[in-house]
Coordinates of C-alpha atoms in Angstrom, one line a residue:
Chain A
M149 CA 73.0 114.9 40.8
N150 CA 74.1 113.5 43.6
K151 CA 76.2 110.6 42.2
R152 CA 77.7 112.8 39.3
L153 CA 79.9 115.4 41.3
L154 CA 83.4 114.5 43.0
G155 CA 84.5 117.0 45.7
V156 CA 88.3 118.0 45.9
I157 CA 89.4 120.6 48.6
D158 CA 92.6 122.1 48.4
A159 CA 93.6 123.2 51.6
T160 CA 96.9 124.2 50.8
T161 CA 96.9 127.6 50.9
Y162 CA 99.5 129.7 52.8
E163 CA 99.6 133.5 53.4
E164 CA 102.1 135.4 55.2
N165 CA 99.7 138.0 56.4
L166 CA 97.7 135.4 58.3
K167 CA 100.6 134.0 60.1
D168 CA 99.7 135.0 63.5
L169 CA 96.5 132.7 63.3
T170 CA 98.2 130.1 61.2
L171 CA 101.0 129.4 63.6
H172 CA 99.8 125.8 64.4
R173 CA 97.0 125.4 61.8
S174 CA 96.3 125.7 58.3
L175 CA 94.7 128.4 56.7
A176 CA 91.3 126.3 56.4
A177 CA 91.2 125.7 59.8
I178 CA 91.2 129.0 61.1
P179 CA 88.4 129.7 63.4
F180 CA 85.3 131.5 62.5
A181 CA 82.0 132.9 63.5
G182 CA 82.6 131.8 66.9
R183 CA 82.3 128.0 66.1
Y184 CA 83.4 127.1 62.4
R185 CA 86.3 126.7 60.6
L186 CA 87.1 128.2 57.1
I187 CA 86.6 125.0 55.8
D188 CA 83.4 124.2 57.1
F189 CA 81.8 126.6 54.5
V190 CA 82.9 124.8 51.1
L191 CA 82.5 121.6 53.0
S192 CA 78.9 122.1 54.1
N193 CA 78.3 123.6 50.6
M194 CA 79.0 120.6 49.0
V195 CA 77.3 118.1 51.2
N196 CA 74.6 120.1 51.1
S197 CA 74.5 120.0 47.2
G198 CA 74.3 116.3 47.6
I199 CA 78.3 115.5 47.1
Q200 CA 78.6 112.3 48.8
S201 CA 83.0 112.0 48.4
V202 CA 85.2 114.7 49.4
A203 CA 89.1 114.4 49.0
I204 CA 90.9 117.3 51.0
F205 CA 94.6 117.9 49.7
P206 CA 96.4 119.6 52.7
K207 CA 99.9 120.4 53.2
Y208 CA 101.1 122.5 55.8
E209 CA 100.3 121.9 59.8
Y210 CA 96.9 119.9 59.2
R211 CA 96.8 118.7 62.4
S212 CA 94.2 121.1 63.8
L213 CA 92.3 120.2 60.6
M214 CA 92.2 116.6 60.7
D215 CA 91.2 116.8 64.3
H216 CA 88.7 119.2 63.2
L217 CA 87.1 117.0 60.4
G218 CA 87.6 113.6 62.1
S219 CA 85.7 110.8 60.2
G220 CA 83.6 113.0 58.7
K221 CA 80.6 112.1 61.3
N222 CA 79.2 115.6 61.5
W223 CA 79.3 116.0 57.7
D224 CA 77.5 112.9 57.2
L225 CA 80.6 111.9 55.4
N226 CA 81.3 108.8 57.7
R227 CA 80.3 106.4 54.8
K228 CA 81.0 103.0 53.5
R229 CA 81.1 104.0 50.1
D230 CA 82.7 107.1 49.2
G231 CA 83.0 109.6 52.2
L232 CA 85.8 111.9 53.6
F233 CA 89.5 111.5 52.5
F234 CA 92.8 113.1 53.4
F235 CA 95.6 113.4 51.2
P236 CA 98.2 115.3 52.5
S237 CA 100.9 116.3 50.3
P238 CA 104.1 114.3 50.1
R239 CA 106.5 116.8 50.1
L240 CA 106.6 119.8 52.4
D241 CA 109.4 122.2 50.8
K242 CA 108.2 124.8 49.1
P243 CA 108.7 124.8 45.4
V244 CA 105.1 125.9 44.8
F245 CA 102.5 124.7 42.4
G246 CA 100.0 127.1 43.5
I247 CA 96.9 125.4 45.1
D248 CA 95.0 122.8 42.7
S249 CA 99.0 121.6 42.0
F250 CA 98.5 118.5 39.5
E251 CA 101.6 117.1 41.1
H252 CA 99.8 116.7 44.6
F253 CA 96.7 115.3 42.9
A254 CA 98.9 113.2 40.8
A255 CA 100.4 111.5 43.9
N256 CA 97.0 110.2 44.9
I257 CA 95.9 109.4 41.5
D258 CA 94.4 106.2 42.4
F259 CA 91.3 108.1 44.5
L260 CA 90.6 109.9 41.0
N261 CA 90.9 106.4 39.2
R262 CA 88.5 105.0 41.6
S263 CA 86.0 107.3 41.6
T264 CA 82.9 106.8 40.1
Q265 CA 81.7 110.3 39.6
E266 CA 81.5 111.9 36.3
Y267 CA 82.7 115.5 37.3
C268 CA 84.4 116.9 39.7
L269 CA 84.0 120.4 41.7
I270 CA 87.7 121.6 42.9
S271 CA 87.8 124.3 45.1
S272 CA 89.8 126.0 48.2
A273 CA 89.5 126.3 51.6
N274 CA 89.1 129.4 52.5
T275 CA 85.8 131.2 51.4
I276 CA 83.0 131.9 53.4
F277 CA 79.7 131.5 51.5
N278 CA 76.8 129.3 51.1
M279 CA 76.4 128.1 47.9
D280 CA 74.3 125.5 46.2
F281 CA 76.4 123.6 43.4
Y282 CA 73.3 122.0 41.7
P283 CA 73.0 125.0 39.7
L284 CA 76.5 125.1 38.6
L285 CA 76.5 121.9 37.2
D286 CA 73.4 122.3 35.4
W287 CA 74.8 125.6 33.8
H288 CA 78.0 123.8 32.9
L289 CA 76.0 121.3 31.0
D290 CA 73.9 123.7 29.4
E291 CA 76.9 126.0 28.2
G292 CA 78.9 123.1 26.9
C293 CA 81.8 123.9 28.6
D294 CA 85.0 122.2 29.6
I295 CA 86.0 124.0 32.4
T296 CA 83.9 126.5 34.7
E297 CA 85.3 128.9 36.9
V298 CA 83.2 130.3 39.9
R299 CA 83.3 134.2 40.0
H300 CA 82.2 136.6 42.3
D301 CA 81.7 140.3 41.3
G302 CA 84.3 139.3 38.6
K303 CA 87.2 137.7 40.4
S304 CA 87.9 133.9 40.5
L305 CA 86.6 132.0 43.6
D306 CA 89.3 129.3 43.1
I307 CA 86.4 127.0 42.3
Y308 CA 86.1 125.1 39.1
L309 CA 84.0 122.4 37.8
V310 CA 85.3 119.8 35.0
K311 CA 84.8 116.4 34.0
T312 CA 86.7 113.8 36.1
T313 CA 88.2 112.5 32.9
L314 CA 89.7 115.7 32.3
L315 CA 91.0 116.4 35.3
L316 CA 92.7 112.9 34.7
E317 CA 94.0 114.1 31.4
L318 CA 95.4 117.4 32.7
I319 CA 97.1 115.5 35.4
H320 CA 98.7 112.9 33.1
T321 CA 99.6 115.4 30.5
R322 CA 101.2 118.2 33.1
T323 CA 104.8 117.8 31.7
E324 CA 103.9 117.9 28.1
T325 CA 101.5 121.1 28.4
G326 CA 103.6 122.8 31.3
Y327 CA 100.2 123.4 33.5
L328 CA 101.2 122.9 36.9
N329 CA 97.7 123.3 38.5
M330 CA 94.2 124.7 37.4
K331 CA 94.8 128.4 37.5
D332 CA 97.6 127.8 34.6
V333 CA 94.9 126.0 32.5
V334 CA 92.2 128.9 33.0
T335 CA 94.6 131.6 32.6
D336 CA 96.4 130.3 29.3
I337 CA 94.6 132.0 26.5
N338 CA 95.8 129.5 24.2
S339 CA 94.5 126.5 25.9
P340 CA 92.3 124.1 23.5
Y341 CA 89.4 123.8 26.5
R342 CA 86.2 125.7 26.4
L343 CA 86.5 127.8 29.8
C344 CA 83.3 129.5 31.1
Y345 CA 82.8 131.8 34.0
Y346 CA 79.8 131.3 36.2
P347 CA 79.0 134.4 38.1
Y348 CA 77.9 133.6 41.8
K349 CA 75.7 136.3 43.2
G350 CA 75.3 135.3 47.0
Y351 CA 77.6 136.6 49.4
A352 CA 81.1 135.3 49.4
L353 CA 84.4 136.4 50.9
T354 CA 87.9 134.9 50.4
V355 CA 90.2 135.5 53.6
D356 CA 93.6 135.9 52.7
S357 CA 94.7 138.8 55.2
V358 CA 94.1 139.7 58.7
S359 CA 92.0 143.0 57.6
N360 CA 89.8 141.1 55.8
Y361 CA 89.5 138.0 58.1
Y362 CA 88.4 141.1 60.7
S363 CA 86.0 142.6 58.5
A364 CA 84.2 139.4 57.7
S365 CA 83.9 138.7 61.1
M366 CA 82.3 142.1 61.7
E367 CA 80.0 142.0 58.7
L368 CA 78.3 138.6 60.2
L369 CA 76.9 141.0 62.6
K370 CA 74.6 142.6 59.8
P371 CA 71.5 140.3 59.6
E372 CA 71.4 140.8 55.9
I373 CA 74.9 139.1 55.6
W374 CA 73.9 136.6 58.3
D375 CA 70.9 135.5 56.5
Q376 CA 72.9 134.7 53.3
L377 CA 75.1 132.3 55.2
F378 CA 73.1 130.7 57.8
L379 CA 70.2 128.9 56.1
R380 CA 68.0 126.4 58.1
D381 CA 67.7 124.2 54.7
R382 CA 71.2 124.3 54.1
P383 CA 73.2 124.8 57.3
I384 CA 76.9 125.2 57.8
L385 CA 77.8 122.0 59.8
T386 CA 81.0 121.9 62.2
K387 CA 82.3 119.7 64.6
V388 CA 80.1 119.3 67.8
K389 CA 81.3 119.7 71.4
D390 CA 78.4 119.2 73.7
E391 CA 78.8 122.7 75.0
P392 CA 76.1 123.7 77.6
P393 CA 74.3 126.8 76.8
T394 CA 75.9 130.0 77.1
R395 CA 75.5 131.6 80.8
Y396 CA 74.7 135.4 81.0
T397 CA 74.9 136.4 84.7
K398 CA 72.7 139.4 86.4
S399 CA 75.8 141.8 85.6
A400 CA 76.1 140.6 81.9
V401 CA 75.4 143.5 79.4
V402 CA 75.5 142.3 75.5
H403 CA 74.5 144.2 72.3
N404 CA 75.0 143.2 68.7
S405 CA 77.0 140.4 69.3
M406 CA 77.5 136.9 68.2
I407 CA 78.1 134.3 71.0
A408 CA 78.4 130.7 70.7
N409 CA 77.7 128.0 73.1
G410 CA 79.5 127.0 76.5
A411 CA 80.6 130.7 76.9
S412 CA 80.2 132.6 80.3
I413 CA 79.4 136.2 80.3
E414 CA 79.8 138.3 83.1
G415 CA 80.9 141.7 81.8
T416 CA 79.8 143.8 78.8
V417 CA 80.3 142.8 75.2
E418 CA 79.2 144.7 72.2
N419 CA 79.8 144.2 68.3
S420 CA 81.7 141.1 68.9
I421 CA 82.5 137.5 68.0
I422 CA 82.6 135.1 71.0
A423 CA 83.5 131.4 70.5
R424 CA 82.6 128.2 72.6
G425 CA 83.4 128.2 76.0
V426 CA 84.9 131.7 76.1
K427 CA 84.9 133.4 79.8
I428 CA 84.4 137.1 79.9
A429 CA 84.5 138.2 83.8
K430 CA 82.6 140.7 85.5
G431 CA 83.4 144.2 84.6
A432 CA 85.4 143.6 81.8
I433 CA 84.1 145.5 78.5
V434 CA 84.7 143.4 75.1
R435 CA 84.0 145.9 71.9
N436 CA 84.7 145.1 68.3
S437 CA 86.6 142.2 69.0
I438 CA 86.9 138.6 68.0
I439 CA 87.3 136.0 71.0
M440 CA 88.3 132.7 70.1
Q441 CA 87.5 129.6 72.2
K442 CA 88.0 128.9 75.7
T443 CA 89.9 132.3 75.9
Q444 CA 89.5 134.2 79.6
I445 CA 89.1 137.5 80.0
G446 CA 89.6 138.7 83.6
S447 CA 87.5 141.3 85.4
N448 CA 87.5 144.9 84.6
C449 CA 89.4 144.4 81.5
V450 CA 89.1 146.7 78.3
L451 CA 89.6 145.1 75.1
D452 CA 88.8 147.1 72.0
H453 CA 90.0 145.8 68.3
V454 CA 91.7 143.0 69.3
I455 CA 91.6 139.4 67.8
L456 CA 92.2 137.2 70.8
D457 CA 93.1 133.4 69.6
K458 CA 92.2 129.9 71.3
D459 CA 93.5 129.9 75.1
V460 CA 94.4 133.2 75.7
K461 CA 94.6 134.1 79.5
V462 CA 93.8 138.0 79.9
E463 CA 94.2 138.8 83.3
S464 CA 92.2 141.7 85.3
G465 CA 92.5 145.1 84.7
V466 CA 94.3 144.2 81.3
K467 CA 93.6 147.1 78.8
L468 CA 94.3 146.1 74.8
V469 CA 93.3 148.3 72.0
G470 CA 93.8 148.0 68.4
T471 CA 92.4 149.8 65.1
N472 CA 90.1 148.7 62.7
E473 CA 92.6 148.5 60.0
N474 CA 95.0 147.0 62.6
P475 CA 93.3 144.9 65.0
Q476 CA 95.5 143.7 68.1
I477 CA 96.2 139.8 67.5
L478 CA 97.4 137.8 70.8
R479 CA 98.7 134.3 69.7
K480 CA 96.9 130.8 70.5
G481 CA 97.6 130.4 74.4
S482 CA 99.4 133.5 75.4
L483 CA 99.1 135.4 78.4
A484 CA 98.6 139.2 78.9
K485 CA 98.8 140.7 82.2
G486 CA 99.7 144.3 82.8
E487 CA 101.3 146.0 80.1
C488 CA 103.4 142.9 78.8
V489 CA 102.0 140.2 76.7
N490 CA 103.7 136.7 76.4
S491 CA 103.0 135.6 72.9
Chain B
M87 CA 77.6 104.9 72.7
D88 CA 77.1 103.2 69.4
R89 CA 79.6 100.5 69.9
K90 CA 80.2 96.9 68.5
D91 CA 79.2 95.1 72.1
G92 CA 76.6 96.7 73.8
G93 CA 75.7 100.4 73.3
V94 CA 72.2 102.1 73.5
T95 CA 69.2 100.2 72.6
V96 CA 65.5 101.2 73.0
L97 CA 63.3 98.9 73.8
P98 CA 59.7 100.4 73.2
P99 CA 56.6 98.3 74.2
Y100 CA 56.0 96.1 71.6
T101 CA 52.8 94.0 70.5
A102 CA 52.7 90.3 71.3
S103 CA 50.6 87.7 69.3
T104 CA 47.8 87.6 72.2
E105 CA 48.1 91.3 72.5
M106 CA 49.3 95.0 73.0
K107 CA 51.8 94.8 76.1
W108 CA 52.4 98.4 77.4
Y109 CA 54.6 98.8 80.2
T110 CA 52.2 99.0 83.0
G111 CA 54.8 99.9 85.8
T112 CA 58.4 100.5 86.1
A113 CA 58.8 96.9 86.9
S114 CA 56.7 95.5 84.0
A115 CA 59.2 97.4 81.4
I116 CA 61.8 95.4 82.7
F117 CA 59.8 92.1 82.9
Q118 CA 58.7 92.3 79.5
N119 CA 62.3 92.6 78.2
L120 CA 63.8 89.8 80.5
N121 CA 65.2 88.2 76.9
Y122 CA 67.3 91.4 76.3
L123 CA 68.9 90.9 80.0
Y124 CA 69.3 87.3 79.1
Q125 CA 71.4 87.8 76.1
Y126 CA 74.1 90.2 77.9
D127 CA 73.8 87.9 81.3
P128 CA 75.3 90.6 83.5
D129 CA 76.5 90.2 87.1
Y130 CA 74.8 93.5 87.9
V131 CA 71.9 95.3 86.5
L132 CA 71.8 99.4 87.4
I133 CA 68.1 100.8 86.9
L134 CA 67.5 104.5 86.3
S135 CA 64.5 106.6 85.7
G136 CA 64.7 109.1 82.3
D137 CA 63.1 112.1 83.8
H138 CA 65.9 112.9 86.6
I139 CA 68.6 115.3 86.8
Y140 CA 71.6 114.7 88.7
K141 CA 74.9 114.1 88.0
M142 CA 76.3 110.6 89.5
N143 CA 79.0 108.2 88.9
Y144 CA 77.5 104.8 89.0
E145 CA 80.4 103.0 89.7
L146 CA 81.3 104.3 93.2
M147 CA 77.8 103.3 93.7
L148 CA 78.4 99.5 92.5
D149 CA 81.8 99.7 94.6
H150 CA 79.3 100.4 97.6
H151 CA 76.9 97.4 96.2
I152 CA 79.8 95.1 96.3
K153 CA 81.4 95.8 99.4
K154 CA 78.1 95.6 101.2
A155 CA 77.1 92.6 99.4
A156 CA 73.7 94.1 98.8
D157 CA 71.1 92.0 96.9
V158 CA 70.0 95.5 95.8
S159 CA 71.2 99.0 96.7
I160 CA 68.9 101.9 96.6
S161 CA 70.4 105.2 96.0
V162 CA 68.7 107.8 98.5
I163 CA 69.4 111.7 99.3
Q164 CA 69.0 113.4 102.2
V165 CA 65.7 115.8 101.6
P166 CA 64.6 118.5 104.2
W167 CA 62.6 117.0 106.9
E168 CA 59.8 119.5 106.3
E169 CA 59.7 117.8 102.7
A170 CA 60.0 114.4 103.7
N171 CA 56.4 113.6 103.6
R172 CA 56.3 114.0 99.8
F173 CA 58.9 111.2 99.3
G174 CA 59.4 107.6 99.2
I175 CA 61.4 107.4 102.6
L176 CA 63.8 104.8 103.4
N177 CA 64.5 104.0 107.0
T178 CA 67.8 102.2 107.9
D179 CA 69.9 100.9 110.4
K180 CA 73.4 102.2 111.4
E181 CA 75.1 100.0 108.5
L182 CA 72.6 101.7 105.8
R183 CA 70.4 98.4 105.6
V184 CA 67.0 99.2 104.8
T185 CA 64.6 98.2 107.4
E186 CA 61.2 99.7 106.5
F187 CA 60.1 101.9 103.5
D188 CA 57.7 104.7 104.1
E189 CA 55.8 106.0 101.2
K190 CA 54.9 110.0 101.7
P191 CA 55.0 109.4 105.6
K192 CA 53.3 111.9 107.9
N193 CA 55.6 111.3 110.6
P194 CA 59.0 110.9 108.8
K195 CA 61.5 108.5 110.9
S196 CA 64.0 109.6 108.2
N197 CA 65.0 112.0 105.6
L198 CA 66.2 109.3 103.1
A199 CA 64.6 109.6 100.1
S200 CA 64.7 107.1 97.1
M201 CA 65.9 108.6 94.1
G202 CA 64.5 105.9 92.0
I203 CA 68.3 104.2 91.3
Y204 CA 68.7 100.7 91.6
I205 CA 71.6 98.1 91.3
F206 CA 70.2 94.4 91.6
N207 CA 71.9 91.5 91.6
W208 CA 71.0 89.9 88.3
K209 CA 69.6 86.7 89.3
V210 CA 67.7 88.2 92.5
L211 CA 66.4 90.8 90.0
E212 CA 65.5 88.1 87.7
E213 CA 63.8 85.8 90.4
Y214 CA 61.6 88.9 91.5
L215 CA 60.6 89.8 88.6
Q216 CA 59.0 86.4 88.0
K217 CA 57.7 86.2 91.2
D218 CA 55.9 89.6 90.9
N219 CA 54.6 88.7 87.6
L220 CA 52.5 85.7 89.0
N221 CA 50.9 88.4 91.6
A222 CA 47.8 89.2 89.8
N223 CA 47.3 92.2 92.5
S224 CA 50.9 93.8 91.8
S225 CA 51.3 97.1 90.3
H226 CA 54.3 96.0 88.9
D227 CA 56.4 99.0 90.2
F228 CA 59.6 98.8 91.6
G229 CA 59.1 101.0 94.6
K230 CA 55.8 99.8 95.6
D231 CA 55.7 96.0 94.7
I232 CA 59.3 94.5 94.3
L233 CA 61.4 96.2 97.2
P234 CA 58.8 95.5 99.6
L235 CA 58.4 92.0 98.6
M236 CA 62.3 91.6 99.2
L237 CA 62.5 93.2 102.3
E238 CA 59.7 90.9 103.5
D239 CA 61.9 88.0 102.3
Q240 CA 64.5 89.4 104.1
K241 CA 66.8 90.0 101.3
N242 CA 70.1 92.4 101.8
L243 CA 68.6 96.2 101.0
I244 CA 71.2 98.5 101.2
A245 CA 70.9 102.4 100.9
Y246 CA 73.5 104.3 99.0
P247 CA 73.6 107.9 100.3
F248 CA 74.1 110.4 97.2
K249 CA 75.4 114.0 97.7
G250 CA 74.7 116.4 95.1
Y251 CA 72.1 117.8 92.9
W252 CA 69.2 115.6 91.9
K253 CA 65.9 116.6 90.8
D254 CA 62.7 114.7 89.7
V255 CA 60.9 116.4 86.8
G256 CA 57.8 114.8 86.4
T257 CA 55.7 117.7 86.7
V258 CA 55.6 120.9 84.7
Q259 CA 56.3 123.0 88.4
S260 CA 59.2 120.8 88.9
L261 CA 60.8 121.2 85.4
W262 CA 60.4 124.7 85.3
E263 CA 62.2 124.8 88.9
A264 CA 65.1 122.4 87.8
N265 CA 65.6 124.8 85.2
M266 CA 65.5 128.1 87.6
D267 CA 67.8 126.2 89.7
L268 CA 70.7 126.2 86.9
L269 CA 70.4 130.0 87.2
E270 CA 71.4 130.2 90.5
D271 CA 75.3 130.7 91.1
S272 CA 75.5 128.3 94.1
N273 CA 73.7 125.4 91.5
E274 CA 75.3 122.3 92.3
L275 CA 74.8 120.7 89.0
N276 CA 77.6 122.4 87.6
L277 CA 77.0 122.2 83.6
F278 CA 80.4 124.0 82.8
D279 CA 82.3 121.0 84.2
Q280 CA 84.7 119.9 81.2
N281 CA 85.5 116.5 82.8
W282 CA 81.5 115.3 83.0
R283 CA 80.0 116.7 80.2
I284 CA 76.2 116.7 79.9
Y285 CA 75.9 114.8 76.2
S286 CA 73.1 115.6 73.7
V287 CA 71.9 115.7 70.6
N288 CA 74.0 118.4 68.7
P289 CA 71.7 120.4 66.5
N290 CA 74.7 122.3 64.8
Q291 CA 73.2 125.3 64.2
P292 CA 75.0 128.9 64.4
P293 CA 75.9 130.7 67.5
Q294 CA 73.5 133.2 69.1
F295 CA 72.6 136.8 67.5
I296 CA 72.1 139.5 70.4
S297 CA 70.8 142.2 68.7
K298 CA 72.0 146.0 69.7
E299 CA 68.5 146.5 71.2
A300 CA 68.5 143.2 73.3
I301 CA 68.7 143.0 76.9
L302 CA 69.9 139.9 78.0
T303 CA 70.5 138.9 81.8
D304 CA 70.7 136.2 84.3
S305 CA 69.9 133.5 81.4
L306 CA 71.3 130.5 79.8
V307 CA 70.8 130.5 76.1
N308 CA 72.1 127.8 73.6
E309 CA 72.8 128.0 70.0
G310 CA 71.0 129.1 66.9
C311 CA 68.7 131.7 69.2
T312 CA 68.1 135.2 68.1
V313 CA 67.2 137.5 70.7
Y314 CA 65.8 141.2 70.1
G315 CA 63.6 141.6 73.0
S316 CA 64.7 141.7 76.6
V317 CA 64.9 138.2 78.3
S318 CA 65.9 137.8 81.9
R319 CA 66.1 135.0 84.4
T320 CA 65.0 132.4 81.4
V321 CA 66.6 129.4 80.1
V322 CA 66.4 129.2 76.3
F323 CA 66.6 126.1 74.0
Q324 CA 68.3 125.9 70.4
G325 CA 66.8 127.6 67.5
V326 CA 64.5 130.1 69.5
T327 CA 63.6 133.6 68.3
I328 CA 62.7 136.2 70.5
E329 CA 61.8 139.2 68.5
S330 CA 61.9 142.9 69.4
D331 CA 60.1 144.7 72.3
A332 CA 59.1 140.8 73.9
V333 CA 59.6 140.5 77.3
V334 CA 60.6 137.2 78.7
K335 CA 60.8 136.9 82.3
E336 CA 61.5 133.4 84.5
S337 CA 60.4 131.2 81.9
V338 CA 61.9 128.5 79.7
I339 CA 61.5 128.6 76.2
M340 CA 61.7 125.1 74.3
P341 CA 63.5 124.6 71.0
D342 CA 62.6 126.5 67.7
A343 CA 59.6 128.7 69.6
V344 CA 59.2 132.0 68.5
I345 CA 58.2 134.9 70.9
G346 CA 56.2 137.3 68.8
K347 CA 56.7 141.0 69.0
G348 CA 55.8 143.0 72.0
C349 CA 54.8 139.5 73.7
Y350 CA 55.0 139.6 77.5
I351 CA 55.9 136.1 79.2
E352 CA 56.4 135.4 82.7
K353 CA 56.6 132.3 84.7
A354 CA 56.2 129.9 81.7
I355 CA 57.2 126.8 79.7
V356 CA 56.7 127.6 76.2
S357 CA 56.7 124.1 74.1
S358 CA 59.0 123.3 71.3
G359 CA 58.2 125.0 67.9
I360 CA 55.4 127.1 69.2
I361 CA 54.6 130.3 67.7
V362 CA 53.4 133.0 69.9
P363 CA 51.4 135.8 68.0
D364 CA 52.8 139.2 68.6
G365 CA 51.7 141.3 71.3
S366 CA 50.2 137.9 73.3
I367 CA 50.3 138.5 77.1
I368 CA 51.2 135.2 78.9
R369 CA 51.3 134.7 83.0
P370 CA 49.9 132.8 85.6
K371 CA 46.8 134.5 87.4
N372 CA 47.7 132.5 90.5
D373 CA 51.0 132.8 92.6
G374 CA 53.0 130.1 92.1
E375 CA 51.6 128.7 89.0
I376 CA 53.4 127.6 86.0
L377 CA 52.1 128.0 82.9
L378 CA 52.6 125.6 80.1
V379 CA 51.8 127.0 76.5
S380 CA 51.3 124.6 73.7
E381 CA 49.3 124.9 70.9
E382 CA 45.9 124.1 72.8
T383 CA 46.8 127.1 75.2
L384 CA 47.5 129.1 72.3
E385 CA 44.1 128.4 70.7
E386 CA 41.9 128.7 74.1
M387 CA 44.0 132.2 74.1
A388 CA 43.0 133.3 70.5
T389 CA 39.1 132.0 71.4
N390 CA 38.8 133.7 74.8

């Protein structure tokens, strides 16, 4: 099937609730699990399912997304034919046509016209899952569907499978039909298309708020969840960094945590997700927290239920405590000293 | 390094029409690939070994080479006097000009050991490789044959003094030591220097998972590992699993190895992909010994 599926990732999703983490990046580029960005999951799934041509449609703050994806080399998408394509929205104003905007697709219609893949898989970029799309296409064909929506626990994952010619038709006729995006098509009970719902049974979580971002991160520490996401034969791929191994000193105490490469751990870490290049000094205690890339935590700090974005500096002795429902977030590059936080 | 011009080329031994040409010495490896060098026709040739651990800016060595108008520069490091008898020692004059090669000297006159890193003027290198090739008694080695011959011919051989961490890891013992050195706070080879990263293949595996019960101190652990047991003073490569109740001390665990439940491993190097069965006890019988754990040693253990 490799030649038959075209990947389309809509990376325009914006959630006000996540604004502290999306000041300088799109939702699709939010760091997750110590070394990934949210988009890595759907992109890796596509590549692991044999898809060789993927188009990404971003809208806001996509610098970090472009930096992350680069030429697509880490996903084996730096190809002479097909590969990774980037189609930023031509307009940044907010007459929002929702995700999978036909307007946005239409602005890049040449790409769809030129693609030789018979079917098109359209997906949002903010779902954490490890799904094989082979069975989905087989099922779609067996059932004779026009459009298949992938659902998890009865809820849409904003993933659709359509024939590429049908997608083109939907784009071309958008003014007559009034359909602005895929959701409009599948929610119209009078639509002329045969719509199917494919129930996805594996683990899937769509990140749309701080609280579910936090709980999804904490769930990673459960081996039964971890085992469903990180499979040897279907790896989640990401931008690699040539980091050294993580160094644990004599004073390190680490329990129930996920720790990425290049970190230096001298303090205590429990129930936490620690990203690449993080430094945790002697005597510091980090619990139930998410610490992003290259953040530095000074000695004797106490951090509980916090989310520290990239490049945060926490000076020695600082105490930061959030709650399960309301984890305290320090924005990218902020400095925490004493009682005050400059973010 | 995948460049349009240059880049990395691996040149394995090849079969000539007449015979299979193995590389018989360090110089023979270069001699047999002279055509590769002709293709680039460089001014200078830097010759390195693949089994040394150090960080060095070769540009500084080349500057030194040019300044001293050397025919060949040999990088040297000061070793402790009491260990000088284990190395190839260079005796030099005040200007760092090499006056004598002293292989593993009983009574060393200097403590400058050759690091096996050379910069040659290309034309001189070519001339001496050709000469050496005609010598039927030569072992075709830079240190043993080419450089002594050049010294005899009164060529300008210059020592380039290097300061910093350097280790030849040609043996199990030295490989283990080099790994343990990384755990020292005072270790000069700083792997964490963002401006001088050590590049490698990135296996792109998930972060490490350290379980509730795990005890992990004084160690280096790479991506994709899961640790349930107790690990101290150990270097753990990517994709390794250390099962519950296993104890691993002062060891090196290579990629994708699995240390079974309740194992006890001390002062060992466990090879890649090895599955150490539950309850195995692996530690050297003699002081100072380092065990290499491979499929063969595991089989031996099973039959004993």
